[in-house]
CSV table of C-alpha atoms in Angstrom, one decimal:
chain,number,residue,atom,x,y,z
A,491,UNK,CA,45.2,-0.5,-8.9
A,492,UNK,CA,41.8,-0.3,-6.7
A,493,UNK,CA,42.5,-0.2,-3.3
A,494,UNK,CA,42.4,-3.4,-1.0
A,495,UNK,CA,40.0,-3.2,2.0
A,496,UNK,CA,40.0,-5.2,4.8
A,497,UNK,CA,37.4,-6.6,7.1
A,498,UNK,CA,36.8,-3.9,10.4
A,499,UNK,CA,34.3,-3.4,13.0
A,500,UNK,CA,33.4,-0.5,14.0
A,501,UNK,CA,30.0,-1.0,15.7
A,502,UNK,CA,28.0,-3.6,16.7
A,503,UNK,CA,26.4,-6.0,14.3
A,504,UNK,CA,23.9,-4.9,13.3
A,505,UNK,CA,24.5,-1.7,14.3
A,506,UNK,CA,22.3,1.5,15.1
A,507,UNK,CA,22.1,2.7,11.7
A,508,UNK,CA,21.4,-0.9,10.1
A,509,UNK,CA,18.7,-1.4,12.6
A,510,UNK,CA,16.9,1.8,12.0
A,511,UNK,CA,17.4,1.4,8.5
A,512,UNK,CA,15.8,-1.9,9.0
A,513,UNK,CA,12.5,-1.1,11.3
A,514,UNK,CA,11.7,1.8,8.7
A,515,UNK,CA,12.5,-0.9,5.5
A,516,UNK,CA,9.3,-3.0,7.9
A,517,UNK,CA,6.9,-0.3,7.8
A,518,UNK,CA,7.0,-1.3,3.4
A,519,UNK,CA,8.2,-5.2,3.1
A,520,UNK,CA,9.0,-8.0,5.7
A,521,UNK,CA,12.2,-7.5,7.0
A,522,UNK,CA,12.6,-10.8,9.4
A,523,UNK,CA,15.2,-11.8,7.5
A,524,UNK,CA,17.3,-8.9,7.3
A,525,UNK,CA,21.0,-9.4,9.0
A,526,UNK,CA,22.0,-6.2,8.5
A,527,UNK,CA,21.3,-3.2,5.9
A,528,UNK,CA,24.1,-2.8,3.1
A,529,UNK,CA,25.8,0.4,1.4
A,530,UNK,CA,26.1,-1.2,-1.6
A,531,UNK,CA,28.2,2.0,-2.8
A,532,UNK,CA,31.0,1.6,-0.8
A,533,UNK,CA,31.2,-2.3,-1.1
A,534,UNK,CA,34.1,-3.4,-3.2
A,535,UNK,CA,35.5,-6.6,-4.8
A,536,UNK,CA,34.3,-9.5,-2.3
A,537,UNK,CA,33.9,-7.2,0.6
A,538,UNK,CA,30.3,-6.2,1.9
A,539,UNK,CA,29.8,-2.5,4.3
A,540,UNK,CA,26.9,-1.9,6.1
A,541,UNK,CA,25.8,1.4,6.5
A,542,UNK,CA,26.8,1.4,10.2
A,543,UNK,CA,30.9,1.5,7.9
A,544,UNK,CA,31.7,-2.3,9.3
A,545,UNK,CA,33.0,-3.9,6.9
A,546,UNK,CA,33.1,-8.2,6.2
A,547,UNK,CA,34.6,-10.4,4.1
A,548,UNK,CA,31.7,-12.1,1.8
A,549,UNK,CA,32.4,-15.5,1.3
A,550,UNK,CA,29.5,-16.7,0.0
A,551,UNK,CA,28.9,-13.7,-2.8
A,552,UNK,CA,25.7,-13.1,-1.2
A,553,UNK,CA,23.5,-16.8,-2.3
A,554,UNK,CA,26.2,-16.6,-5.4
A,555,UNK,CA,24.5,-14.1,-7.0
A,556,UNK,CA,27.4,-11.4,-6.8
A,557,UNK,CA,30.3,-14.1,-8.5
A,558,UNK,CA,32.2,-11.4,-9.6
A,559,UNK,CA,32.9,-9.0,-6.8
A,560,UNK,CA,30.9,-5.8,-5.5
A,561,UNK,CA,31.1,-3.0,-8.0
A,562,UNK,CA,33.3,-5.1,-10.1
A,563,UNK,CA,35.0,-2.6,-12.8
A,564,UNK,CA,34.4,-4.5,-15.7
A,565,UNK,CA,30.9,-4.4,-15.3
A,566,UNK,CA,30.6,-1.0,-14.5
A,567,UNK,CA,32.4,-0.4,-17.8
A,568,UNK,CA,30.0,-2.8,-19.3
A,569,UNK,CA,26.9,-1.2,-17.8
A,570,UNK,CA,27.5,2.0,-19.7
A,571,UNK,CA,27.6,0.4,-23.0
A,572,UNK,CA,25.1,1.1,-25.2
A,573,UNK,CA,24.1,-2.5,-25.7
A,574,UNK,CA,24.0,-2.9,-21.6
A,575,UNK,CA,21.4,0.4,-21.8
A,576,UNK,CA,19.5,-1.0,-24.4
A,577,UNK,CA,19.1,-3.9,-22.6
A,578,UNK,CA,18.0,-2.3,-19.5
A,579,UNK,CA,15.4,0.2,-20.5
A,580,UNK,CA,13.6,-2.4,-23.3
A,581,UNK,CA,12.2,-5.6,-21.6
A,582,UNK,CA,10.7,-7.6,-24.3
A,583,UNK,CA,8.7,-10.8,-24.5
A,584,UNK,CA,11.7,-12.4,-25.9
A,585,UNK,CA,9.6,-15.4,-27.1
A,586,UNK,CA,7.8,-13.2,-29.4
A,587,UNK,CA,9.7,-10.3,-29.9
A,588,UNK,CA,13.0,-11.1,-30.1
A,589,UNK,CA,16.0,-8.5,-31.2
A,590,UNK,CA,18.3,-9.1,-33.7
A,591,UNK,CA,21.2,-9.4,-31.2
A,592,UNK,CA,20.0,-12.1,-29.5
A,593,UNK,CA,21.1,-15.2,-31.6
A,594,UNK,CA,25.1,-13.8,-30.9
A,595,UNK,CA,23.7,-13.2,-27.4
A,596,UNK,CA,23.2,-16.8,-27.1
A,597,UNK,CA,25.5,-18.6,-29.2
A,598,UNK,CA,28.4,-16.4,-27.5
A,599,UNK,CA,27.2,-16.4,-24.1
A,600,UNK,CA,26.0,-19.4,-22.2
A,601,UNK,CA,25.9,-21.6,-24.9
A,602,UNK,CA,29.9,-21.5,-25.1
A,603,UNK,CA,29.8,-24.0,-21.6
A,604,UNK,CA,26.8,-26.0,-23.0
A,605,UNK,CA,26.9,-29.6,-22.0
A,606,UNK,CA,27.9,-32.1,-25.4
A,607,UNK,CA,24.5,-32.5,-27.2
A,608,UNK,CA,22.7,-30.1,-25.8
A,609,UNK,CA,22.9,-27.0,-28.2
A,610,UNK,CA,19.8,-24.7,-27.4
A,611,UNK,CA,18.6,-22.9,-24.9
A,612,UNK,CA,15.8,-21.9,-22.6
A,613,UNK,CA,16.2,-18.7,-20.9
A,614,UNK,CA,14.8,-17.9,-16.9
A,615,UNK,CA,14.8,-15.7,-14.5
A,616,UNK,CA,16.1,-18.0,-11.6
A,617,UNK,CA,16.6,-21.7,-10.7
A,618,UNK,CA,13.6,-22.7,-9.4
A,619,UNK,CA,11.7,-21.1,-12.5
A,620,UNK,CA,14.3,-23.1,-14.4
A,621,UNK,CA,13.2,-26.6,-12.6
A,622,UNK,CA,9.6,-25.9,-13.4
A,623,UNK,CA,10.6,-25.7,-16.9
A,624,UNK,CA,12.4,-28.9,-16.8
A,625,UNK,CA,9.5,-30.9,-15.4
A,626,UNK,CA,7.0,-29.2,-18.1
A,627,UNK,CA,9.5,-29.9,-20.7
A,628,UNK,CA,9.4,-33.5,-19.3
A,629,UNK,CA,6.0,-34.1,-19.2
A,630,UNK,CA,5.3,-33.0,-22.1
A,631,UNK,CA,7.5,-35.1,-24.2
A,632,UNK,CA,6.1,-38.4,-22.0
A,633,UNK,CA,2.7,-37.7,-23.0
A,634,UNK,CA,3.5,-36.9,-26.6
A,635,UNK,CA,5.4,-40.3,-26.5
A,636,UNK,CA,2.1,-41.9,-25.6
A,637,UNK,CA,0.1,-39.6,-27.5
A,638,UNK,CA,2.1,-40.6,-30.5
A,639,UNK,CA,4.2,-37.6,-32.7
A,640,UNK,CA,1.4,-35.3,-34.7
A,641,UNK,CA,-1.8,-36.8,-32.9
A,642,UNK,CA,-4.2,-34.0,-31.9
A,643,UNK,CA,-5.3,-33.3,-27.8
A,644,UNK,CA,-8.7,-34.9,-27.5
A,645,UNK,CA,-11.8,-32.5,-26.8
A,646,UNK,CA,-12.0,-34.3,-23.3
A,647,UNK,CA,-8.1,-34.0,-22.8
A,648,UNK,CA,-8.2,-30.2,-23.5
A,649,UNK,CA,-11.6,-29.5,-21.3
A,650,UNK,CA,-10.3,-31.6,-18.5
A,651,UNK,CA,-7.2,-30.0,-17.8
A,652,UNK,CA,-9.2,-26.5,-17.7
A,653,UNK,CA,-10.3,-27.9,-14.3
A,654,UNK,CA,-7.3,-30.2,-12.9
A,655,UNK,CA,-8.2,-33.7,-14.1
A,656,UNK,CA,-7.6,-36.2,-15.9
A,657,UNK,CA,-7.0,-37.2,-18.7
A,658,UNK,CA,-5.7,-33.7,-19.9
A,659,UNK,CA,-3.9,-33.3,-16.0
A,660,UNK,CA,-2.2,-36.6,-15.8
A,661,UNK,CA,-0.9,-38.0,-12.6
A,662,UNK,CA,3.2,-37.3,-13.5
A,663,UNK,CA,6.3,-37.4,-11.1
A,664,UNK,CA,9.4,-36.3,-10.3
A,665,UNK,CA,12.2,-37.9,-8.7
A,666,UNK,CA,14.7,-36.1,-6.0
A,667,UNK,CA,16.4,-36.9,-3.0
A,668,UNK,CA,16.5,-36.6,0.7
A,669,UNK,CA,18.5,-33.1,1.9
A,670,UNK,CA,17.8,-31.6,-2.0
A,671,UNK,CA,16.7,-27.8,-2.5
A,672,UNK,CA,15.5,-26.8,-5.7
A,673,UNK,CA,13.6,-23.6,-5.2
A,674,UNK,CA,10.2,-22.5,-3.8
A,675,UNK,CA,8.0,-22.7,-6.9
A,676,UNK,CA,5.2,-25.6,-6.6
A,677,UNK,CA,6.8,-28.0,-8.3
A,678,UNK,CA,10.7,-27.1,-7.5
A,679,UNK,CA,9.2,-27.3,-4.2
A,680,UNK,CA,7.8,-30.6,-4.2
A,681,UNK,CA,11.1,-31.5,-5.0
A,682,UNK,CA,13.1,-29.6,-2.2
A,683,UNK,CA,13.7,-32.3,0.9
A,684,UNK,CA,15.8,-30.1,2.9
A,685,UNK,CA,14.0,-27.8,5.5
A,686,UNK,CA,10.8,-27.6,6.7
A,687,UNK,CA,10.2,-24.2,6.8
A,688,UNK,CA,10.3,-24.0,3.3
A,689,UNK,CA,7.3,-26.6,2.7
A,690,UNK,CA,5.2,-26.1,5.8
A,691,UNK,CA,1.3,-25.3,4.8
A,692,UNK,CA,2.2,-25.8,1.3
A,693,UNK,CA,0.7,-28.2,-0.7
A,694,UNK,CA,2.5,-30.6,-2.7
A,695,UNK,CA,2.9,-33.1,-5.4
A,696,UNK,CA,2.6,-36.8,-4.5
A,697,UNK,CA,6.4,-37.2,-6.3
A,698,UNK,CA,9.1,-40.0,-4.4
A,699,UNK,CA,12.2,-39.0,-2.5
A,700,UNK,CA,15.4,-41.1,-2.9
A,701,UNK,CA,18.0,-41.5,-0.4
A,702,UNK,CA,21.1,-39.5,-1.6
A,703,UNK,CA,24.4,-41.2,-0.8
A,704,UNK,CA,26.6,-40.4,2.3
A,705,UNK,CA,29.8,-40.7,1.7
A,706,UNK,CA,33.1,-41.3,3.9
A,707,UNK,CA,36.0,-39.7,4.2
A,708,UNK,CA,38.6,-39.5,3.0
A,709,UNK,CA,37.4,-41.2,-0.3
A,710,UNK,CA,40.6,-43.2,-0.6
A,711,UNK,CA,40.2,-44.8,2.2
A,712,UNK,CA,36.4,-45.8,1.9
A,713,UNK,CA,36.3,-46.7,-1.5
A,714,UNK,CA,34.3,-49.8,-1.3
A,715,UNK,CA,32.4,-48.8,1.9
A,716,UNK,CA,31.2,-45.6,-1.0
A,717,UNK,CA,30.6,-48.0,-3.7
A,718,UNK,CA,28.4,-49.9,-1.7
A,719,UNK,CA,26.8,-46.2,-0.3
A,720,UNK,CA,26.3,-45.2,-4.0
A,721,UNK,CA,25.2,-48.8,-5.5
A,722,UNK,CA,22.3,-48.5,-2.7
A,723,UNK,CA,20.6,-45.3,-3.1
A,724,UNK,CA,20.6,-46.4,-7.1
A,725,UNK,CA,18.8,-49.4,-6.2
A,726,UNK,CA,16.6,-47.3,-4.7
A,727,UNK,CA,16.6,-45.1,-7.2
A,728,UNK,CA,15.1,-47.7,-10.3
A,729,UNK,CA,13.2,-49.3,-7.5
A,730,UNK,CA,11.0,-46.0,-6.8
A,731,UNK,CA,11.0,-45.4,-10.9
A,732,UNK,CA,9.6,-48.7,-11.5
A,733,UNK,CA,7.0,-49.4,-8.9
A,734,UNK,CA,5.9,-45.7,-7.8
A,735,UNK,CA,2.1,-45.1,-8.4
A,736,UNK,CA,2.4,-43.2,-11.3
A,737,UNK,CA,5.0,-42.7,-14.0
A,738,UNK,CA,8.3,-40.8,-13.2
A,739,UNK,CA,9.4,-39.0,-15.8
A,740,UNK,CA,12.1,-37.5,-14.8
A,741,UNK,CA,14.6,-37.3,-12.2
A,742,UNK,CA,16.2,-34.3,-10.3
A,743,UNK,CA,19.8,-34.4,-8.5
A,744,UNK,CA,22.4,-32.1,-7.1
A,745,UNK,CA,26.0,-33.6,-7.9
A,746,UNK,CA,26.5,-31.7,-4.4
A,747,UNK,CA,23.9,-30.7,-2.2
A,748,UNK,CA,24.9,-27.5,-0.5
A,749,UNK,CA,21.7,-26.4,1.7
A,750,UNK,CA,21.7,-30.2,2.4
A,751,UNK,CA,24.5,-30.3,4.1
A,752,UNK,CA,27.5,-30.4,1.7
A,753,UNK,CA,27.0,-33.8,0.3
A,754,UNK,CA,28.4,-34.8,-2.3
A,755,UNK,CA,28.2,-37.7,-5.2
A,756,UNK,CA,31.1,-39.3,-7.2
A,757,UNK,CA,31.0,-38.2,-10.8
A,758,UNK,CA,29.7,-41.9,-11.8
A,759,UNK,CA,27.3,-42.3,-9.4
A,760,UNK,CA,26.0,-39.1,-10.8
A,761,UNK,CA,26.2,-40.3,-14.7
A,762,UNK,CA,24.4,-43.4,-13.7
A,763,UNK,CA,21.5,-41.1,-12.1
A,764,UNK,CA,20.8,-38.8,-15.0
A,765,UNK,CA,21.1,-42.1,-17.5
């Protein structure tokens, strides 16, 4: 049985050690951000220390990247595993090189949650490199639908896009909504509405925003007030897919926006969205 800590204070936050520890981490990488310096080795479970010994109660598993707890024993176990070491030490360009594991890797990992229909996978590193996927992916299949299936890139399509213009750079969008974040990539980022500082001095796609529904509460006792909510921003929705300046070919949404603001849609709001 591990043993249960329990959020203390012991020093002031941050504290002397956590800001030296920060002003020398400056001197190497910008350290703005930094609310306080960890000891990841004495962090435990969902309980964060700081090297000043205080010790907090992480409800937020850092941005959801720690799900499981700090130093969570199963994957300690896990991580000394020969598969976990050969995993760590050989980094592969899995597209190319793939190892003979990674099939059951796959099929018995993620793809056990995978959504009905959807029964192969695209690896990434991270969300918003995840989103830029998505919109290639996208694209791609809009202008092989125009293109027509098996009909070669044009000499001017494929010398074109070499310096970002048509035809072979096509004037594409993608639709998201007001208070969305969907990383800090160029074109995640065209798609994140929620705070300036991420955007500011960065260019961006020409690409339409949507209202995203707010909702009362409780929901029983708005129901058709919410209806109404919802029926809107879909209006406005195939309104901006229909009449923007260029084609949308696809459509971005968060069934709950949580840097937004914690809004959330109903399930068949949501349906109707990605439909």
């Amino acid at each position: 049985m591990p043993a249960i800590i329990e959020s203390s204070v012991v020093a002031e936050i941050p504290g002397p050690l956590s800001k030296a520890a920060a002003k020398q981490l400056d001197s190497v990488w910008d350290s703005r951000a930094v609310y306080f310096v960890a000891d990841y080795d004495k962090s435990e479970g969902n309980y964060i220390v700081d090297v000043d010994g205080n010790k907090f109660l992480d409800v937020y598993s850092q941005i959801a990247s720690i799900p499981v707890g700090y130093n969570n024993p199963a994957l300690i176990e896990a991580a000394k595993s020969p598969e976990m070491i050969s995993a760590l030490v050989n980094r592969p360009a899995v597209g190319n090189f793939p190892s003979s594991q990674w099939h059951d890797i796959l099929k018995n990992g993620l793809l056990r949650i995978h959504p009905e229909g959807l029964d192969k996978i695209f690896t990434a590193q991270s969300g918003s490199e995840a989103n830029e996927l998505a919109f290639k992916a996208a694209m791609m299949l809009h202008r092989r639908k125009e293109r027509g299936e098996g009909v070669d890139w044009t000499h001017e399509e494929t010398s074109s896009c070499i310096e970002n213009s048509k035809p072979g750079s096509p004037d594409l969008a993608v639709l998201s909504f007001a208070n969305s974040f969907h990383g800090r990539g160029f074109g995640s980022l065209s798609t994140t509405r929620s705070k300036a500082v991420h955007k500011l001095d960065i260019p961006s796609f020409d690409w339409p925003k949507a209202t995203f529904p707010a909702l009362k509460y409780p929901l029983e006792k708005h129901v058709e007030e919410n209806a109404a909510e919802e029926k809107r921003s879909l209006d406005e929705v195939e309104k901006l897919i229909t009449s923007w300046r260029f084609p949308v070919v696809a459509l971005i949404v968060e069934p709950i926006q949580s840097e937004g603001g914690d809004n959330h849609a109903s399930p068949p709001s949501s349906r109707v969205s990605v439909t």
